[in-house]
mmCIF file with all atom_site columns, C-alpha atoms in Angstrom:
data_model
loop_
_atom_site.group_PDB
_atom_site.id
_atom_site.type_symbol
_atom_site.label_atom_id
_atom_site.label_alt_id
_atom_site.label_comp_id
_atom_site.label_asym_id
_atom_site.label_entity_id
_atom_site.label_seq_id
_atom_site.pdbx_PDB_ins_code
_atom_site.Cartn_x
_atom_site.Cartn_y
_atom_site.Cartn_z
_atom_site.occupancy
_atom_site.B_iso_or_equiv
_atom_site.pdbx_formal_charge
_atom_site.auth_seq_id
_atom_site.auth_comp_id
_atom_site.auth_asym_id
_atom_site.auth_atom_id
_atom_site.pdbx_PDB_model_num
ATOM 1   C CA . MET J 1 1   ? 142.975 24.184  -3.636  1.00 0.00 ? 6   MET J CA 1
ATOM 2   C CA . ASP J 1 2   ? 145.147 23.338  -6.621  1.00 0.00 ? 7   ASP J CA 1
ATOM 3   C CA . GLN J 1 3   ? 142.071 23.243  -8.846  1.00 0.00 ? 8   GLN J CA 1
ATOM 4   C CA . GLU J 1 4   ? 140.910 26.642  -7.578  1.00 0.00 ? 9   GLU J CA 1
ATOM 5   C CA . LEU J 1 5   ? 144.353 28.147  -8.210  1.00 0.00 ? 10  LEU J CA 1
ATOM 6   C CA . TYR J 1 6   ? 144.448 26.623  -11.675 1.00 0.00 ? 11  TYR J CA 1
ATOM 7   C CA . SER J 1 7   ? 140.971 27.999  -12.370 1.00 0.00 ? 12  SER J CA 1
ATOM 8   C CA . LYS J 1 8   ? 142.133 31.518  -11.489 1.00 0.00 ? 13  LYS J CA 1
ATOM 9   C CA . GLU J 1 9   ? 144.967 31.220  -14.019 1.00 0.00 ? 14  GLU J CA 1
ATOM 10  C CA . ARG J 1 10  ? 142.533 30.446  -16.845 1.00 0.00 ? 15  ARG J CA 1
ATOM 11  C CA . SER J 1 11  ? 140.921 33.187  -18.856 1.00 0.00 ? 16  SER J CA 1
ATOM 12  C CA . ALA J 1 12  ? 137.342 34.096  -17.993 1.00 0.00 ? 17  ALA J CA 1
ATOM 13  C CA . SER J 1 13  ? 136.083 32.986  -21.403 1.00 0.00 ? 18  SER J CA 1
ATOM 14  C CA . LEU J 1 14  ? 137.796 29.602  -21.148 1.00 0.00 ? 19  LEU J CA 1
ATOM 15  C CA . ASP J 1 15  ? 136.439 29.078  -17.649 1.00 0.00 ? 20  ASP J CA 1
ATOM 16  C CA . LEU J 1 16  ? 132.959 29.956  -18.902 1.00 0.00 ? 21  LEU J CA 1
ATOM 17  C CA . LEU J 1 17  ? 133.243 27.420  -21.728 1.00 0.00 ? 22  LEU J CA 1
ATOM 18  C CA . LEU J 1 18  ? 134.289 24.747  -19.268 1.00 0.00 ? 23  LEU J CA 1
ATOM 19  C CA . ARG J 1 19  ? 131.307 25.502  -17.041 1.00 0.00 ? 24  ARG J CA 1
ATOM 20  C CA . PHE J 1 20  ? 128.981 25.436  -20.064 1.00 0.00 ? 25  PHE J CA 1
ATOM 21  C CA . GLN J 1 21  ? 130.443 22.090  -21.147 1.00 0.00 ? 26  GLN J CA 1
ATOM 22  C CA . ARG J 1 22  ? 129.874 20.627  -17.690 1.00 0.00 ? 27  ARG J CA 1
ATOM 23  C CA . LEU J 1 23  ? 126.325 21.972  -17.679 1.00 0.00 ? 28  LEU J CA 1
ATOM 24  C CA . LEU J 1 24  ? 125.564 20.172  -20.949 1.00 0.00 ? 29  LEU J CA 1
ATOM 25  C CA . VAL J 1 25  ? 126.973 16.918  -19.591 1.00 0.00 ? 30  VAL J CA 1
ATOM 26  C CA . SER J 1 26  ? 125.012 17.209  -16.339 1.00 0.00 ? 31  SER J CA 1
ATOM 27  C CA . LYS J 1 27  ? 121.764 17.770  -18.276 1.00 0.00 ? 32  LYS J CA 1
ATOM 28  C CA . LEU J 1 28  ? 122.395 14.641  -20.355 1.00 0.00 ? 33  LEU J CA 1
ATOM 29  C CA . TYR J 1 29  ? 123.428 12.471  -17.431 1.00 0.00 ? 34  TYR J CA 1
ATOM 30  C CA . PRO J 1 30  ? 120.519 10.075  -16.793 1.00 0.00 ? 35  PRO J CA 1
ATOM 31  C CA . ALA J 1 31  ? 118.512 10.546  -13.632 1.00 0.00 ? 36  ALA J CA 1
ATOM 32  C CA . ASP J 1 32  ? 116.095 8.018   -12.163 1.00 0.00 ? 37  ASP J CA 1
ATOM 33  C CA . SER J 1 33  ? 114.666 6.162   -15.174 1.00 0.00 ? 38  SER J CA 1
ATOM 34  C CA . VAL J 1 34  ? 111.754 4.514   -13.328 1.00 0.00 ? 39  VAL J CA 1
ATOM 35  C CA . GLY J 1 35  ? 108.641 4.683   -15.494 1.00 0.00 ? 40  GLY J CA 1
ATOM 36  C CA . GLN J 1 36  ? 110.517 5.905   -18.554 1.00 0.00 ? 41  GLN J CA 1
ATOM 37  C CA . VAL J 1 37  ? 109.834 4.107   -21.820 1.00 0.00 ? 42  VAL J CA 1
ATOM 38  C CA . PRO J 1 38  ? 113.087 2.698   -23.287 1.00 0.00 ? 43  PRO J CA 1
ATOM 39  C CA . ASN J 1 39  ? 114.518 4.489   -26.330 1.00 0.00 ? 44  ASN J CA 1
ATOM 40  C CA . THR J 1 40  ? 112.203 7.474   -25.895 1.00 0.00 ? 45  THR J CA 1
ATOM 41  C CA . TYR J 1 41  ? 113.673 10.862  -25.073 1.00 0.00 ? 46  TYR J CA 1
ATOM 42  C CA . SER J 1 42  ? 111.992 14.121  -24.225 1.00 0.00 ? 47  SER J CA 1
ATOM 43  C CA . PRO J 1 43  ? 112.301 17.048  -26.663 1.00 0.00 ? 48  PRO J CA 1
ATOM 44  C CA . ASP J 1 44  ? 114.286 18.952  -24.024 1.00 0.00 ? 49  ASP J CA 1
ATOM 45  C CA . LEU J 1 45  ? 116.809 16.116  -23.745 1.00 0.00 ? 50  LEU J CA 1
ATOM 46  C CA . LEU J 1 46  ? 117.143 15.849  -27.513 1.00 0.00 ? 51  LEU J CA 1
ATOM 47  C CA . GLY J 1 47  ? 117.610 19.609  -27.624 1.00 0.00 ? 52  GLY J CA 1
ATOM 48  C CA . VAL J 1 48  ? 120.493 19.407  -25.173 1.00 0.00 ? 53  VAL J CA 1
ATOM 49  C CA . GLY J 1 49  ? 121.974 16.574  -27.260 1.00 0.00 ? 54  GLY J CA 1
ATOM 50  C CA . SER J 1 50  ? 121.759 18.739  -30.366 1.00 0.00 ? 55  SER J CA 1
ATOM 51  C CA . LEU J 1 51  ? 123.405 21.595  -28.495 1.00 0.00 ? 56  LEU J CA 1
ATOM 52  C CA . LEU J 1 52  ? 126.217 19.257  -27.415 1.00 0.00 ? 57  LEU J CA 1
ATOM 53  C CA . LYS J 1 53  ? 126.752 18.287  -31.050 1.00 0.00 ? 58  LYS J CA 1
ATOM 54  C CA . LYS J 1 54  ? 127.006 21.935  -32.134 1.00 0.00 ? 59  LYS J CA 1
ATOM 55  C CA . TYR J 1 55  ? 129.361 22.703  -29.242 1.00 0.00 ? 60  TYR J CA 1
ATOM 56  C CA . THR J 1 56  ? 131.535 19.694  -30.111 1.00 0.00 ? 61  THR J CA 1
ATOM 57  C CA . ALA J 1 57  ? 131.609 20.727  -33.782 1.00 0.00 ? 62  ALA J CA 1
ATOM 58  C CA . LEU J 1 58  ? 132.841 24.219  -32.910 1.00 0.00 ? 63  LEU J CA 1
ATOM 59  C CA . LEU J 1 59  ? 135.438 22.838  -30.496 1.00 0.00 ? 64  LEU J CA 1
ATOM 60  C CA . CYS J 1 60  ? 136.681 20.311  -33.057 1.00 0.00 ? 65  CYS J CA 1
ATOM 61  C CA . THR J 1 61  ? 136.925 23.033  -35.706 1.00 0.00 ? 66  THR J CA 1
ATOM 62  C CA . HIS J 1 62  ? 139.148 25.111  -33.419 1.00 0.00 ? 67  HIS J CA 1
ATOM 63  C CA . ILE J 1 63  ? 141.336 22.138  -32.498 1.00 0.00 ? 68  ILE J CA 1
ATOM 64  C CA . SER J 1 64  ? 141.619 21.092  -36.152 1.00 0.00 ? 69  SER J CA 1
ATOM 65  C CA . ASP J 1 65  ? 142.987 24.565  -36.897 1.00 0.00 ? 70  ASP J CA 1
ATOM 66  C CA . ILE J 1 66  ? 145.376 24.634  -33.937 1.00 0.00 ? 71  ILE J CA 1
ATOM 67  C CA . LEU J 1 67  ? 146.943 21.170  -34.027 1.00 0.00 ? 72  LEU J CA 1
ATOM 68  C CA . PRO J 1 68  ? 148.438 21.273  -37.565 1.00 0.00 ? 73  PRO J CA 1
ATOM 69  C CA . VAL J 1 69  ? 150.156 24.554  -36.712 1.00 0.00 ? 74  VAL J CA 1
ATOM 70  C CA . ALA J 1 70  ? 151.342 23.140  -33.396 1.00 0.00 ? 75  ALA J CA 1
ATOM 71  C CA . THR J 1 71  ? 152.667 20.034  -35.159 1.00 0.00 ? 76  THR J CA 1
ATOM 72  C CA . SER J 1 72  ? 154.578 22.054  -37.736 1.00 0.00 ? 77  SER J CA 1
ATOM 73  C CA . ILE J 1 73  ? 156.342 24.003  -34.960 1.00 0.00 ? 78  ILE J CA 1
ATOM 74  C CA . ALA J 1 74  ? 156.855 21.045  -32.634 1.00 0.00 ? 79  ALA J CA 1
ATOM 75  C CA . CYS J 1 75  ? 158.626 18.968  -35.280 1.00 0.00 ? 80  CYS J CA 1
ATOM 76  C CA . THR J 1 76  ? 161.593 21.371  -35.205 1.00 0.00 ? 81  THR J CA 1
ATOM 77  C CA . SER J 1 77  ? 163.150 19.929  -32.042 1.00 0.00 ? 82  SER J CA 1
ATOM 78  C CA . HIS J 1 78  ? 162.351 18.318  -28.694 1.00 0.00 ? 83  HIS J CA 1
ATOM 79  C CA . ARG J 1 79  ? 162.557 21.723  -27.076 1.00 0.00 ? 84  ARG J CA 1
ATOM 80  C CA . HIS J 1 80  ? 160.005 23.122  -29.500 1.00 0.00 ? 85  HIS J CA 1
ATOM 81  C CA . PHE J 1 81  ? 157.764 20.136  -28.796 1.00 0.00 ? 86  PHE J CA 1
ATOM 82  C CA . ALA J 1 82  ? 157.960 20.787  -25.050 1.00 0.00 ? 87  ALA J CA 1
ATOM 83  C CA . GLU J 1 83  ? 157.166 24.477  -25.467 1.00 0.00 ? 88  GLU J CA 1
ATOM 84  C CA . VAL J 1 84  ? 154.291 23.855  -27.862 1.00 0.00 ? 89  VAL J CA 1
ATOM 85  C CA . SER J 1 85  ? 152.914 21.159  -25.557 1.00 0.00 ? 90  SER J CA 1
ATOM 86  C CA . CYS J 1 86  ? 152.713 23.687  -22.711 1.00 0.00 ? 91  CYS J CA 1
ATOM 87  C CA . VAL J 1 87  ? 150.822 26.100  -24.952 1.00 0.00 ? 92  VAL J CA 1
ATOM 88  C CA . VAL J 1 88  ? 148.417 23.421  -26.173 1.00 0.00 ? 93  VAL J CA 1
ATOM 89  C CA . ASP J 1 89  ? 147.910 22.218  -22.604 1.00 0.00 ? 94  ASP J CA 1
ATOM 90  C CA . GLY J 1 90  ? 146.581 25.641  -21.645 1.00 0.00 ? 95  GLY J CA 1
ATOM 91  C CA . ASP J 1 91  ? 144.441 25.968  -24.766 1.00 0.00 ? 96  ASP J CA 1
ATOM 92  C CA . LEU J 1 92  ? 140.987 24.500  -25.428 1.00 0.00 ? 97  LEU J CA 1
ATOM 93  C CA . THR J 1 93  ? 142.745 21.354  -26.642 1.00 0.00 ? 98  THR J CA 1
ATOM 94  C CA . GLY J 1 94  ? 144.316 20.648  -23.261 1.00 0.00 ? 99  GLY J CA 1
ATOM 95  C CA . ILE J 1 95  ? 141.518 21.885  -20.990 1.00 0.00 ? 100 ILE J CA 1
ATOM 96  C CA . LEU J 1 96  ? 138.178 21.260  -22.667 1.00 0.00 ? 101 LEU J CA 1
ATOM 97  C CA . LEU J 1 97  ? 138.892 18.270  -24.925 1.00 0.00 ? 102 LEU J CA 1
ATOM 98  C CA . PRO J 1 98  ? 140.148 15.711  -22.341 1.00 0.00 ? 103 PRO J CA 1
ATOM 99  C CA . GLU J 1 99  ? 137.216 16.304  -20.007 1.00 0.00 ? 104 GLU J CA 1
ATOM 100 C CA . LEU J 1 100 ? 134.758 16.274  -22.910 1.00 0.00 ? 105 LEU J CA 1
ATOM 101 C CA . VAL J 1 101 ? 136.035 12.909  -24.137 1.00 0.00 ? 106 VAL J CA 1
ATOM 102 C CA . VAL J 1 102 ? 135.837 11.359  -20.658 1.00 0.00 ? 107 VAL J CA 1
ATOM 103 C CA . SER J 1 103 ? 132.351 12.815  -20.161 1.00 0.00 ? 108 SER J CA 1
ATOM 104 C CA . ILE J 1 104 ? 131.100 11.445  -23.483 1.00 0.00 ? 109 ILE J CA 1
ATOM 105 C CA . VAL J 1 105 ? 132.505 7.998   -22.672 1.00 0.00 ? 110 VAL J CA 1
ATOM 106 C CA . LEU J 1 106 ? 130.673 8.151   -19.336 1.00 0.00 ? 111 LEU J CA 1
ATOM 107 C CA . LEU J 1 107 ? 127.427 9.228   -21.008 1.00 0.00 ? 112 LEU J CA 1
ATOM 108 C CA . LEU J 1 108 ? 127.873 6.521   -23.623 1.00 0.00 ? 113 LEU J CA 1
ATOM 109 C CA . SER J 1 109 ? 128.140 3.866   -20.922 1.00 0.00 ? 114 SER J CA 1
ATOM 110 C CA . LYS J 1 110 ? 124.989 5.201   -19.246 1.00 0.00 ? 115 LYS J CA 1
ATOM 111 C CA . ASN J 1 111 ? 122.829 5.845   -22.301 1.00 0.00 ? 116 ASN J CA 1
ATOM 112 C CA . ALA J 1 112 ? 124.305 4.742   -25.613 1.00 0.00 ? 117 ALA J CA 1
ATOM 113 C CA . GLY J 1 113 ? 121.080 5.353   -27.528 1.00 0.00 ? 118 GLY J CA 1
ATOM 114 C CA . LEU J 1 114 ? 120.847 8.996   -26.531 1.00 0.00 ? 119 LEU J CA 1
ATOM 115 C CA . MET J 1 115 ? 124.486 9.650   -27.422 1.00 0.00 ? 120 MET J CA 1
ATOM 116 C CA . GLN J 1 116 ? 123.995 8.065   -30.831 1.00 0.00 ? 121 GLN J CA 1
ATOM 117 C CA . GLU J 1 117 ? 120.968 10.301  -31.340 1.00 0.00 ? 122 GLU J CA 1
ATOM 118 C CA . ALA J 1 118 ? 123.051 13.346  -30.386 1.00 0.00 ? 123 ALA J CA 1
ATOM 119 C CA . GLY J 1 119 ? 125.704 12.499  -32.999 1.00 0.00 ? 124 GLY J CA 1
ATOM 120 C CA . ALA J 1 120 ? 128.640 14.166  -31.229 1.00 0.00 ? 125 ALA J CA 1
ATOM 121 C CA . ILE J 1 121 ? 130.924 11.119  -31.215 1.00 0.00 ? 126 ILE J CA 1
ATOM 122 C CA . PRO J 1 122 ? 131.725 11.005  -34.981 1.00 0.00 ? 127 PRO J CA 1
ATOM 123 C CA . LEU J 1 123 ? 132.872 14.617  -34.752 1.00 0.00 ? 128 LEU J CA 1
ATOM 124 C CA . LEU J 1 124 ? 135.549 13.670  -32.213 1.00 0.00 ? 129 LEU J CA 1
ATOM 125 C CA . ALA J 1 125 ? 136.783 10.878  -34.477 1.00 0.00 ? 130 ALA J CA 1
ATOM 126 C CA . GLY J 1 126 ? 137.891 13.514  -36.963 1.00 0.00 ? 131 GLY J CA 1
ATOM 127 C CA . LEU J 1 127 ? 140.498 14.730  -34.477 1.00 0.00 ? 132 LEU J CA 1
ATOM 128 C CA . LEU J 1 128 ? 142.300 11.390  -34.220 1.00 0.00 ? 133 LEU J CA 1
ATOM 129 C CA . GLU J 1 129 ? 144.582 11.990  -37.189 1.00 0.00 ? 134 GLU J CA 1
ATOM 130 C CA . HIS J 1 130 ? 145.631 15.448  -35.953 1.00 0.00 ? 135 HIS J CA 1
ATOM 131 C CA . LEU J 1 131 ? 146.246 14.177  -32.426 1.00 0.00 ? 136 LEU J CA 1
ATOM 132 C CA . ASP J 1 132 ? 148.163 11.172  -33.712 1.00 0.00 ? 137 ASP J CA 1
ATOM 133 C CA . ARG J 1 133 ? 150.504 13.326  -35.811 1.00 0.00 ? 138 ARG J CA 1
ATOM 134 C CA . PHE J 1 134 ? 151.248 15.580  -32.866 1.00 0.00 ? 139 PHE J CA 1
ATOM 135 C CA . ASN J 1 135 ? 151.773 12.720  -30.401 1.00 0.00 ? 140 ASN J CA 1
ATOM 136 C CA . HIS J 1 136 ? 154.177 10.980  -32.793 1.00 0.00 ? 141 HIS J CA 1
ATOM 137 C CA . LEU J 1 137 ? 156.574 13.879  -32.273 1.00 0.00 ? 142 LEU J CA 1
ATOM 138 C CA . ALA J 1 138 ? 156.929 13.052  -28.575 1.00 0.00 ? 143 ALA J CA 1
ATOM 139 C CA . PRO J 1 139 ? 160.481 12.093  -27.508 1.00 0.00 ? 144 PRO J CA 1
ATOM 140 C CA . GLY J 1 140 ? 160.908 8.320   -27.243 1.00 0.00 ? 145 GLY J CA 1
ATOM 141 C CA . LYS J 1 141 ? 158.458 7.477   -29.986 1.00 0.00 ? 146 LYS J CA 1
ATOM 142 C CA . GLU J 1 142 ? 161.182 5.847   -32.124 1.00 0.00 ? 147 GLU J CA 1
ATOM 143 C CA . ARG J 1 143 ? 162.209 3.646   -29.204 1.00 0.00 ? 148 ARG J CA 1
ATOM 144 C CA . ASP J 1 144 ? 158.629 2.495   -28.774 1.00 0.00 ? 149 ASP J CA 1
ATOM 145 C CA . ASP J 1 145 ? 158.388 1.604   -32.457 1.00 0.00 ? 150 ASP J CA 1
ATOM 146 C CA . ASN J 1 146 ? 161.632 -0.384  -32.305 1.00 0.00 ? 151 ASN J CA 1
ATOM 147 C CA . GLU J 1 147 ? 160.183 -2.447  -29.452 1.00 0.00 ? 152 GLU J CA 1
ATOM 148 C CA . ASP J 1 148 ? 157.199 -3.498  -31.538 1.00 0.00 ? 153 ASP J CA 1
ATOM 149 C CA . LEU J 1 149 ? 158.480 -7.074  -31.825 1.00 0.00 ? 154 LEU J CA 1
ATOM 150 C CA . ALA J 1 150 ? 158.635 -7.252  -28.036 1.00 0.00 ? 155 ALA J CA 1
ATOM 151 C CA . TRP J 1 151 ? 154.950 -6.251  -27.779 1.00 0.00 ? 156 TRP J CA 1
ATOM 152 C CA . PRO J 1 152 ? 153.547 -8.294  -24.864 1.00 0.00 ? 157 PRO J CA 1
ATOM 153 C CA . GLY J 1 153 ? 150.435 -9.650  -26.544 1.00 0.00 ? 158 GLY J CA 1
ATOM 154 C CA . ILE J 1 154 ? 149.345 -12.926 -24.981 1.00 0.00 ? 159 ILE J CA 1
ATOM 155 C CA . MET J 1 155 ? 146.481 -14.969 -26.346 1.00 0.00 ? 160 MET J CA 1
ATOM 156 C CA . GLY J 1 156 ? 143.998 -15.758 -23.602 1.00 0.00 ? 161 GLY J CA 1
ATOM 157 C CA . SER J 1 157 ? 140.440 -16.839 -23.148 1.00 0.00 ? 162 SER J CA 1
ATOM 158 C CA . PHE J 1 158 ? 137.858 -14.133 -22.630 1.00 0.00 ? 163 PHE J CA 1
ATOM 159 C CA . PHE J 1 159 ? 135.892 -16.035 -20.026 1.00 0.00 ? 164 PHE J CA 1
ATOM 160 C CA . THR J 1 160 ? 138.526 -18.087 -18.203 1.00 0.00 ? 165 THR J CA 1
ATOM 161 C CA . GLY J 1 161 ? 139.947 -16.989 -14.897 1.00 0.00 ? 166 GLY J CA 1
ATOM 162 C CA . GLN J 1 162 ? 143.121 -19.074 -15.145 1.00 0.00 ? 167 GLN J CA 1
ATOM 163 C CA . SER J 1 163 ? 146.433 -17.285 -15.261 1.00 0.00 ? 168 SER J CA 1
ATOM 164 C CA . CYS J 1 164 ? 148.206 -17.478 -18.605 1.00 0.00 ? 169 CYS J CA 1
ATOM 165 C CA . ARG J 1 165 ? 151.513 -17.814 -16.785 1.00 0.00 ? 170 ARG J CA 1
ATOM 166 C CA . ASN J 1 166 ? 150.434 -21.247 -15.599 1.00 0.00 ? 171 ASN J CA 1
ATOM 167 C CA . ASN J 1 167 ? 149.480 -22.289 -19.108 1.00 0.00 ? 172 ASN J CA 1
ATOM 168 C CA . GLU J 1 168 ? 152.214 -24.181 -20.965 1.00 0.00 ? 173 GLU J CA 1
ATOM 169 C CA . GLU J 1 169 ? 150.623 -23.346 -24.331 1.00 0.00 ? 174 GLU J CA 1
ATOM 170 C CA . VAL J 1 170 ? 151.006 -19.582 -24.114 1.00 0.00 ? 175 VAL J CA 1
ATOM 171 C CA . THR J 1 171 ? 151.103 -17.996 -27.566 1.00 0.00 ? 176 THR J CA 1
ATOM 172 C CA . LEU J 1 172 ? 152.899 -14.714 -28.157 1.00 0.00 ? 177 LEU J CA 1
ATOM 173 C CA . ILE J 1 173 ? 151.146 -12.521 -30.694 1.00 0.00 ? 178 ILE J CA 1
ATOM 174 C CA . ARG J 1 174 ? 152.759 -9.601  -32.478 1.00 0.00 ? 179 ARG J CA 1
ATOM 175 C CA . LYS J 1 175 ? 150.819 -6.417  -33.073 1.00 0.00 ? 180 LYS J CA 1
ATOM 176 C CA . ALA J 1 176 ? 150.934 -7.045  -36.837 1.00 0.00 ? 181 ALA J CA 1
ATOM 177 C CA . ASP J 1 177 ? 149.446 -10.526 -36.322 1.00 0.00 ? 182 ASP J CA 1
ATOM 178 C CA . LEU J 1 178 ? 146.514 -9.032  -34.435 1.00 0.00 ? 183 LEU J CA 1
ATOM 179 C CA . GLU J 1 179 ? 145.889 -6.420  -37.124 1.00 0.00 ? 184 GLU J CA 1
ATOM 180 C CA . ASN J 1 180 ? 146.013 -9.030  -39.900 1.00 0.00 ? 185 ASN J CA 1
ATOM 181 C CA . HIS J 1 181 ? 143.648 -11.327 -37.991 1.00 0.00 ? 186 HIS J CA 1
ATOM 182 C CA . ASN J 1 182 ? 141.101 -8.530  -37.574 1.00 0.00 ? 187 ASN J CA 1
ATOM 183 C CA . LYS J 1 183 ? 141.374 -7.581  -41.253 1.00 0.00 ? 188 LYS J CA 1
ATOM 184 C CA . ASP J 1 184 ? 140.404 -11.171 -42.121 1.00 0.00 ? 189 ASP J CA 1
ATOM 185 C CA . GLY J 1 185 ? 137.150 -10.881 -40.182 1.00 0.00 ? 190 GLY J CA 1
ATOM 186 C CA . GLY J 1 186 ? 138.334 -11.796 -36.688 1.00 0.00 ? 191 GLY J CA 1
ATOM 187 C CA . PHE J 1 187 ? 137.833 -9.731  -33.580 1.00 0.00 ? 192 PHE J CA 1
ATOM 188 C CA . TRP J 1 188 ? 140.830 -9.754  -31.254 1.00 0.00 ? 193 TRP J CA 1
ATOM 189 C CA . THR J 1 189 ? 141.356 -6.975  -28.747 1.00 0.00 ? 194 THR J CA 1
ATOM 190 C CA . VAL J 1 190 ? 144.030 -6.137  -26.180 1.00 0.00 ? 195 VAL J CA 1
ATOM 191 C CA . ILE J 1 191 ? 143.309 -5.601  -22.486 1.00 0.00 ? 196 ILE J CA 1
ATOM 192 C CA . ASP J 1 192 ? 146.220 -5.156  -20.063 1.00 0.00 ? 197 ASP J CA 1
ATOM 193 C CA . GLY J 1 193 ? 148.721 -6.724  -22.456 1.00 0.00 ? 198 GLY J CA 1
ATOM 194 C CA . LYS J 1 194 ? 146.635 -9.825  -23.190 1.00 0.00 ? 199 LYS J CA 1
ATOM 195 C CA . VAL J 1 195 ? 144.839 -10.661 -26.419 1.00 0.00 ? 200 VAL J CA 1
ATOM 196 C CA . TYR J 1 196 ? 141.208 -11.721 -26.171 1.00 0.00 ? 201 TYR J CA 1
ATOM 197 C CA . ASP J 1 197 ? 138.977 -13.160 -28.882 1.00 0.00 ? 202 ASP J CA 1
ATOM 198 C CA . ILE J 1 198 ? 135.609 -11.371 -28.511 1.00 0.00 ? 203 ILE J CA 1
ATOM 199 C CA . LYS J 1 199 ? 134.107 -12.539 -31.804 1.00 0.00 ? 204 LYS J CA 1
ATOM 200 C CA . ASP J 1 200 ? 131.393 -14.564 -30.039 1.00 0.00 ? 205 ASP J CA 1
ATOM 201 C CA . PHE J 1 201 ? 130.737 -11.764 -27.556 1.00 0.00 ? 206 PHE J CA 1
ATOM 202 C CA . GLN J 1 202 ? 130.239 -9.370  -30.479 1.00 0.00 ? 207 GLN J CA 1
ATOM 203 C CA . THR J 1 203 ? 127.055 -11.144 -31.550 1.00 0.00 ? 208 THR J CA 1
ATOM 204 C CA . GLN J 1 204 ? 125.675 -11.080 -27.990 1.00 0.00 ? 209 GLN J CA 1
ATOM 205 C CA . SER J 1 205 ? 126.575 -7.496  -27.158 1.00 0.00 ? 210 SER J CA 1
ATOM 206 C CA . LEU J 1 206 ? 123.754 -4.978  -26.922 1.00 0.00 ? 211 LEU J CA 1
ATOM 207 C CA . THR J 1 207 ? 126.067 -2.023  -27.592 1.00 0.00 ? 212 THR J CA 1
ATOM 208 C CA . GLY J 1 208 ? 126.724 -2.802  -31.253 1.00 0.00 ? 213 GLY J CA 1
ATOM 209 C CA . SER J 1 209 ? 129.900 -3.473  -33.218 1.00 0.00 ? 214 SER J CA 1
ATOM 210 C CA . SER J 1 210 ? 130.799 0.196   -33.682 1.00 0.00 ? 215 SER J CA 1
ATOM 211 C CA . ILE J 1 211 ? 131.111 0.771   -29.926 1.00 0.00 ? 216 ILE J CA 1
ATOM 212 C CA . LEU J 1 212 ? 133.095 -2.442  -29.423 1.00 0.00 ? 217 LEU J CA 1
#
């Protein structure tokens, strides 16, 4: 009921875009793949992928125009940030973008090859800088930065099931240490506050280094 009420508050054009976006995702979502030759896609499917790329490009262009303006207003005060956030939340940025990102991640997990053929993912990467600048204006950001040294990174084994709390040789790793290690050719990542070395898994993964 809440979703239906929220839908009525949206403009007709925005609601239509959301339905169109969901239609694209549903067409790309893999059905029963029995008998299908791997890495071969029908022209219709590739056409939908191309349409998703064009749709994503137009959406990213709009968001790239909106976010810098929103950031310039939001940096005035916390009150301005709160007001601008409400406006952005009701715009394409707050309605279409979050669902599109989740949908693309889902499609990527189901059919990475098709999504790479479509080429929509690199377009979303261009929004990261704009989103990061806006999010850095959120109240409490300075406090989070000051707690960087207390970052709870714990070195653990990727394949062991033992609890690190029971390990007397627990190593605390700062965020800067992790970044420096990865710059030197390592591959550490953070999952639930623990640092895992997935360098060996990188060579075995079928998804490729870019996705990891």
